[in-house]
Amino acid sequence: MEHSNSNPAATDTRGRVDALLGIVFGDEGKGKVVDVFAPRYDVVARFAGGPNAGHTIIFDGKKFVLRSIPSGIFSEHQLNIIGNGCVIAPDLFMAEARELEAAGYDLRPRLHISTRAHLILPTHRVLDRALEAAKGKNAVGTTGKGIGPTYSEKAARTGLRVGDILEGFEAKYAALKARHEQQLRDLHYTDYDITAEERTWMEGVAYMRQFTITDTVTELGELLAQGKSVLAEGAQGTMLDIDHGTYPYVSSSSTTTGGVCTGLGVAPQAIGDVYGIFKAYSTRVGAGPFPVELFDETGEQLCQIGHEYGAVTGRRRRCGWVDLVALRYAIMVNGVTKLIMMKSDVLDTFSTIRVCVAYERNGQRTTTMPFDTEGWAAVYHDLPGWQTDLTHITTADEFPPAFDAYIRYLEQELHTPITLVSVGPDREQVVMRT
Ligand code: IMP
């Protein structure tokens, strides 16, 4: 495939793993960036999460939503890996893979799945619903894909892994399903029927057996030793990380750079650049604290102009101004070396652009991420809007002064360069800054 963009990963990537991570609440537009970045690497690997992710990629004029499959699948020369830190639902994997195969992409030689990735069973999805219902008003607002129950099972050391489908699977499956059914009875959640879903799921298991299911940890180690370059493709975002996010309103995996090491089995010394992706404003889908959330006309405008509806669930995203408290924390935790700002053009029409510089609660002010993010209000610094259409701009020296000032202000506050700026939905609408 031809990619006309100049190389955003211009430094030498041989023998190392660069990470491309959403650093706020996910939905930063990783799909588009990875599409620009991925062709520069020999391997693209997913290290965390599962079908709760939804990377929308437009390729050859067609739109694809990738959930479990890495975005390198569109480039013929690349190997794609679903790493041990991921969870995978065979039925959804089959649907996703078949759609790509129908569009002419030959996946099987280029997609390897870790034997150690955990399986999402149909009953994990029922448990996800049952546990959410039991939480009542404290529900997390999960994607309903069984992510939490599957990672809980992993930590409880009772889960099934992809390698298990290769031998004696039926008995292992039946035993785990029986335990889930007991748990569901204990929760008084019995009004469900997974008969049809289970049939497709088993079909998915048979389909997955046709792929290379392997020790991707050793494979990656050997590839890195040969000098191959790897792009670790993140899912969700830092503020949804099980340790570093707004717990308990988080996902269940390690979405940060640390998760790259555990989720792929690579050493910290192998990590090269860490690209942190954020939007020029903030969004969050699902429940949980969100100090910058706007409930007014401005919030509605951000949602409408930015088309802020979830790729997986279609849910409306909550919107607000950019949040320096969250960004600073995410840059520190991930070791972000380069920032990428997405969807800048969504702010084109606003006369004032606000930036959250601190949180305030009961007269107390903080600029670092508090333990309990509930009940904090955003403190803002205002900048003039550029009120210019950015979407046709191709070089940084064409930026209107007010937009340039916005970028420089963020860089100064975050002590990290913003190297790539997106000014529209198309793959071509990205502007390099360094
Ligand atoms: P789960 O990952 O389905 O358990 O959902 C936990 C929380 O993470 C919910 O608030 C979801 O809305 C959120 N979440 C999970 N995956 C994504 C994603 O890819 N983008 C944005 N939010 C997500």
XYZ file of C-alpha atoms and ligand atoms in Angstrom:
457
model
C 0.000 0.000 0.000
C 1.201 3.501 -0.727
C 1.245 5.932 2.150
C 1.920 9.479 1.095
C 2.437 10.919 4.573
C 5.931 11.867 5.544
C 7.357 9.554 8.151
C 6.079 10.435 11.624
C 8.347 7.769 13.131
C 11.478 9.002 11.477
C 13.974 7.742 14.040
C 15.527 4.290 13.859
C 12.993 1.760 15.122
C 15.050 -1.406 14.590
C 15.026 -3.907 17.429
C 12.683 -1.896 19.570
C 9.053 -1.541 20.525
C 7.378 1.815 20.102
C 4.026 2.289 21.788
C 1.055 4.194 20.453
C -1.345 4.858 23.291
C -4.556 6.717 23.951
C -3.685 8.714 27.042
C -7.048 9.912 28.284
C -10.368 7.997 28.163
C -9.888 6.168 24.849
C -11.515 7.102 21.540
C -8.668 9.496 20.765
C -8.572 8.365 17.144
C -5.801 5.774 17.423
C -7.142 3.968 14.372
C -6.279 6.804 12.068
C -2.830 7.388 13.547
C -1.907 3.738 13.590
C -2.875 3.600 9.957
C -0.320 6.322 9.262
C 2.328 4.793 11.556
C 1.868 1.074 11.072
C 3.500 0.720 7.637
C 6.816 1.836 9.143
C 7.045 -1.231 11.391
C 7.627 -4.926 10.771
C 5.165 -6.023 13.435
C 2.012 -4.492 14.915
C 0.908 -5.993 18.226
C -2.087 -5.549 20.508
C -1.154 -5.959 24.177
C -4.319 -5.303 26.207
C -8.086 -5.234 26.047
C -10.392 -7.050 23.706
C -13.497 -6.389 21.650
C -14.354 -3.407 23.878
C -11.974 -1.490 21.606
C -13.112 -0.137 18.271
C -10.582 1.369 15.922
C -12.271 2.845 12.903
C -10.010 2.703 9.885
C -10.808 3.895 6.404
C -8.799 1.926 3.910
C -9.079 2.028 0.119
C -12.325 3.960 0.572
C -13.837 1.278 2.815
C -14.568 1.672 6.492
C -13.518 -1.056 8.930
C -13.985 -1.221 12.678
C -11.160 -3.284 14.147
C -11.796 -4.699 17.599
C -9.266 -7.416 18.353
C -7.217 -7.473 15.169
C -4.215 -5.110 14.975
C -4.273 -2.347 12.395
C -1.209 -3.640 10.535
C -3.495 -6.141 8.845
C -3.910 -3.826 5.852
C -0.223 -3.776 4.935
C 0.934 -6.888 3.152
C 4.441 -7.018 4.588
C 3.491 -6.963 8.239
C 3.072 -9.516 10.954
C 0.223 -8.829 13.395
C 0.131 -10.208 16.902
C -2.668 -10.509 19.434
C -0.577 -10.626 22.603
C -0.922 -12.488 25.875
C -2.347 -9.429 27.635
C -5.433 -9.448 25.427
C -8.768 -11.174 25.899
C -10.489 -12.588 22.864
C -14.044 -13.653 22.006
C -13.894 -16.311 19.252
C -17.297 -15.439 17.777
C -16.530 -11.733 17.502
C -13.036 -12.484 16.246
C -14.527 -14.675 13.511
C -17.005 -11.970 12.454
C -14.263 -9.339 12.339
C -11.796 -11.570 10.487
C -14.376 -12.785 7.958
C -15.307 -9.221 7.091
C -11.666 -8.475 6.342
C -11.278 -11.697 4.369
C -14.397 -10.849 2.346
C -12.804 -7.485 1.525
C -9.780 -9.337 0.119
C -7.301 -9.210 3.013
C -5.465 -12.468 3.539
C -5.161 -12.672 7.313
C -4.020 -16.166 8.069
C -0.335 -15.924 7.124
C 0.001 -12.593 8.915
C -1.986 -12.852 12.124
C -0.564 -14.745 15.086
C -2.474 -15.221 18.327
C -0.840 -15.793 21.703
C -1.531 -19.149 23.347
C -1.661 -17.173 26.614
C -4.390 -14.657 25.686
C -7.555 -15.330 27.655
C -10.872 -16.437 26.189
C -14.087 -14.505 26.705
C -16.879 -17.064 27.089
C -20.537 -16.302 26.326
C -21.191 -16.674 30.055
C -18.564 -13.983 30.801
C -20.760 -11.611 28.828
C -23.837 -12.642 30.812
C -21.831 -12.139 34.006
C -20.812 -8.667 32.778
C -24.516 -7.760 32.455
C -25.444 -9.416 35.757
C -22.668 -7.666 37.710
C -23.532 -4.302 36.175
C -27.215 -4.814 37.076
C -26.231 -5.749 40.636
C -24.260 -2.494 40.973
C -27.380 -0.421 40.285
C -26.555 3.276 40.252
C -22.860 2.488 40.713
C -22.700 0.591 37.401
C -19.505 1.243 35.428
C -21.310 1.470 32.093
C -19.179 -1.280 30.552
C -19.266 -2.183 26.885
C -20.952 -5.465 27.870
C -18.312 -7.554 26.099
C -17.381 -9.633 29.159
C -14.070 -7.830 29.677
C -14.241 -7.443 33.488
C -15.350 -11.029 34.241
C -12.662 -12.436 31.912
C -9.815 -10.454 33.487
C -11.193 -11.286 36.964
C -11.075 -14.935 35.991
C -7.491 -14.510 34.798
C -6.488 -13.010 38.162
C -8.402 -15.754 39.990
C -6.369 -18.280 37.985
C -9.417 -20.109 36.714
C -9.566 -18.772 33.154
C -9.264 -20.510 29.818
C -6.578 -19.411 27.399
C -6.403 -19.563 23.633
C -3.887 -22.433 23.884
C -6.596 -24.465 25.609
C -8.641 -24.718 22.402
C -5.935 -26.912 20.878
C -6.531 -29.940 23.120
C -9.341 -31.375 25.267
C -11.236 -28.120 25.065
C -14.832 -29.275 25.374
C -14.436 -30.629 28.913
C -12.573 -27.521 30.117
C -15.242 -25.313 28.580
C -18.112 -27.277 30.119
C -16.527 -27.095 33.597
C -16.005 -23.332 33.440
C -19.460 -22.707 32.002
C -21.013 -24.748 34.832
C -19.198 -22.567 37.376
C -20.436 -19.414 35.665
C -23.989 -20.739 35.697
C -23.688 -21.277 39.435
C -22.391 -17.726 39.887
C -25.313 -16.410 37.873
C -27.775 -18.372 40.033
C -26.099 -16.873 43.108
C -26.693 -13.434 41.604
C -30.338 -14.402 40.895
C -29.664 -13.632 37.234
C -31.259 -16.512 35.397
C -33.251 -14.887 32.616
C -30.812 -15.380 29.758
C -30.450 -17.730 26.825
C -27.066 -18.211 25.182
C -27.991 -21.197 22.976
C -27.582 -19.433 19.633
C -24.655 -17.319 20.843
C -22.847 -20.401 22.114
C -23.230 -22.177 18.765
C -21.590 -19.249 16.937
C -18.951 -19.031 19.657
C -18.008 -22.711 19.146
C -17.905 -22.092 15.405
C -15.535 -19.227 16.220
C -13.322 -21.588 18.221
C -13.086 -23.957 15.234
C -12.323 -20.976 12.981
C -9.602 -19.694 15.315
C -7.869 -23.086 15.192
C -7.083 -22.336 11.532
C -4.833 -19.469 12.624
C -1.313 -19.591 14.008
C -1.766 -19.950 17.766
C 1.708 -19.684 19.172
C 4.121 -18.490 21.845
C 4.152 -14.881 20.674
C 6.429 -13.858 23.558
C 9.341 -15.946 22.280
C 8.451 -15.042 18.714
C 8.604 -11.315 19.500
C 11.846 -11.758 21.457
C 13.439 -13.435 18.462
C 12.148 -10.834 16.028
C 13.501 -8.012 18.187
C 16.865 -9.785 18.433
C 16.919 -9.864 14.621
C 16.425 -6.096 14.598
C 12.747 -6.069 13.604
C 10.658 -3.095 14.655
C 7.426 -3.480 16.612
C 4.544 -1.106 17.131
C 2.486 -1.802 20.253
C -1.020 -0.629 19.490
C -2.910 0.512 22.561
C -6.585 0.165 23.314
C -8.805 2.265 25.601
C -6.802 4.954 27.388
C -4.666 5.715 30.439
C -7.562 6.990 32.532
C -9.285 3.614 31.989
C -6.217 1.648 33.168
C -6.996 -0.758 36.025
C -4.259 0.801 38.215
C -3.968 4.359 36.965
C -7.450 5.234 35.805
C -10.439 6.629 37.670
C -11.000 3.377 39.595
C -13.523 1.738 39.854
C -14.825 3.375 36.663
C -12.152 1.795 34.506
C -11.591 -1.137 32.202
C -9.848 -4.233 33.573
C -6.498 -4.253 31.795
C -3.209 -2.351 31.880
C -3.594 0.139 29.068
C -0.346 1.995 29.770
C 3.294 1.462 28.729
C 3.719 -0.960 31.636
C 0.991 -3.034 30.000
C 3.077 -3.219 26.825
C 5.798 -5.039 28.778
C 3.463 -7.475 30.529
C 0.960 -7.807 27.689
C 3.560 -8.733 25.082
C 6.321 -10.111 27.287
C 8.903 -7.541 26.231
C 11.495 -5.992 28.534
C 11.315 -2.293 29.510
C 14.676 -1.695 27.789
C 13.058 -2.653 24.471
C 10.623 0.275 24.642
C 11.582 3.127 22.330
C 9.270 6.021 21.654
C 5.950 6.304 23.443
C 3.447 8.250 21.373
C 0.634 9.681 23.480
C -2.558 10.449 21.605
C -5.107 12.919 22.889
C -7.893 14.999 21.398
C -7.847 18.815 21.337
C -10.779 18.481 23.780
C -11.932 15.673 26.105
C -14.498 12.891 25.894
C -15.546 10.016 28.091
C -17.995 7.197 27.455
C -19.588 5.293 30.307
C -19.937 6.316 33.942
C -17.378 7.808 36.313
C -15.852 11.128 37.310
C -15.125 13.601 34.547
C -14.360 17.047 36.003
C -14.239 18.775 32.606
C -17.662 17.534 31.501
C -19.839 20.278 29.998
C -23.599 20.002 30.332
C -24.299 23.153 28.310
C -24.563 24.173 24.669
C -20.758 24.067 24.275
C -20.685 20.402 25.345
C -23.452 19.646 22.862
C -21.550 21.463 20.090
C -18.361 19.496 20.793
C -20.379 16.278 20.612
C -22.133 17.184 17.366
C -19.148 18.699 15.537
C -16.867 15.880 16.734
C -19.441 13.112 16.017
C -18.809 11.771 19.482
C -20.670 8.483 19.444
C -18.986 5.183 20.377
C -17.633 2.913 17.604
C -18.582 -0.274 19.507
C -21.712 0.644 21.453
C -22.980 3.754 19.611
C -23.285 5.541 22.969
C -23.055 9.328 23.097
C -19.752 10.441 24.579
C -19.595 13.023 27.349
C -17.611 16.083 26.197
C -15.506 18.875 27.688
C -12.354 20.957 27.260
C -8.867 19.489 27.304
C -7.653 18.396 30.754
C -4.029 19.151 31.697
C -4.323 17.353 35.047
C -5.133 14.076 33.293
C -2.617 14.679 30.490
C 0.271 15.466 32.856
C -0.452 12.323 34.845
C -0.683 10.191 31.706
C 2.569 11.578 30.277
C 4.356 10.764 33.530
C 2.948 7.244 33.924
C 3.549 6.259 30.306
C 6.839 8.043 29.728
C 5.329 9.745 26.691
C 8.081 11.051 24.422
C 5.883 12.563 21.701
C 2.333 13.830 21.739
C -0.182 13.580 18.938
C -3.176 15.911 19.007
C -6.300 14.730 17.207
C -9.466 16.423 15.977
C -8.137 19.994 16.280
C -10.583 21.130 13.580
C -13.528 20.371 15.894
C -12.584 23.568 17.780
C -12.472 25.725 14.631
C -15.643 27.711 15.345
C -15.223 28.499 19.053
C -14.333 32.083 19.989
C -12.729 31.007 23.284
C -10.843 27.795 23.938
C -10.696 26.666 27.552
C -8.009 24.480 29.094
C -8.471 22.763 32.462
C -5.330 23.544 34.500
C -6.374 22.239 37.935
C -9.231 20.631 39.886
C -10.950 22.289 42.826
C -13.078 20.774 45.618
C -14.204 22.398 48.879
C -11.700 25.217 48.453
C -8.861 22.758 47.863
C -6.950 22.904 44.580
C -4.847 20.197 42.941
C -2.834 19.898 39.751
C -2.043 16.199 40.264
C -4.486 13.337 39.807
C -6.367 12.835 43.083
C -7.104 9.381 44.575
C -10.799 10.078 44.443
C -11.717 12.037 41.326
C -15.388 12.345 42.326
C -16.783 15.828 42.983
C -13.902 17.923 41.644
C -14.603 20.935 39.427
C -12.314 22.091 36.622
C -10.333 25.339 36.905
C -9.756 26.882 33.471
C -7.262 29.019 31.614
C -8.811 30.708 28.563
C -7.214 31.234 25.189
C -8.604 32.973 22.107
C -10.081 30.704 19.445
C -8.662 30.734 15.898
C -12.067 30.724 14.161
C -10.458 29.512 10.957
C -11.018 26.319 8.982
C -7.999 24.094 9.687
C -9.055 21.221 7.474
C -7.145 22.305 4.347
C -3.878 23.016 6.115
C -0.972 20.750 5.187
C 2.054 22.370 6.865
C 2.576 23.765 10.355
C 3.626 27.209 9.102
C 0.101 27.709 7.726
C -1.455 27.370 11.193
C -3.395 30.473 12.273
C -1.479 32.246 15.099
C -4.146 31.471 17.715
C -3.991 27.743 16.926
C -0.207 27.834 17.028
C -0.456 29.583 20.402
C -2.818 26.840 21.664
C -0.321 24.136 20.673
C 2.616 25.990 22.208
C 0.712 26.607 25.430
C -0.063 22.870 25.756
C 3.544 21.934 24.989
C 4.857 24.356 27.571
C 2.469 23.083 30.244
C 3.086 19.435 29.410
C 6.853 19.617 28.790
C 6.409 17.309 25.822
C 6.457 18.091 22.091
C 3.309 17.798 20.014
C 4.777 16.253 16.891
C 1.680 15.470 14.879
C -1.598 17.338 14.630
C -4.746 16.019 13.012
C -6.940 18.576 11.270
C -9.670 16.400 9.739
C -10.988 12.853 9.456
C -9.050 11.743 6.361
C -5.730 9.976 6.503
C -4.124 12.864 4.615
C -5.302 15.478 7.101
C -2.339 15.232 9.468
C 0.331 17.876 9.888
C 3.854 17.123 11.114
C 5.440 19.634 13.456
C 9.005 18.395 13.810
P -15.282 -2.502 29.811
O -13.916 -2.343 29.268
O -16.283 -2.996 28.799
O -15.318 -3.306 31.083
O -15.831 -1.040 30.233
C -15.267 -0.318 31.327
C -15.250 1.170 31.039
O -14.299 1.428 30.013
C -16.571 1.746 30.520
O -16.708 3.074 31.001
C -16.400 1.748 29.017
O -17.224 2.719 28.405
C -14.935 2.111 28.911
N -14.299 1.614 27.673
C -13.948 0.345 27.388
N -13.372 0.269 26.179
C -13.343 1.516 25.686
C -12.841 2.091 24.478
O -12.276 1.430 23.587
N -13.000 3.450 24.356
C -13.570 4.205 25.315
N -14.054 3.718 26.451
C -13.939 2.374 26.645
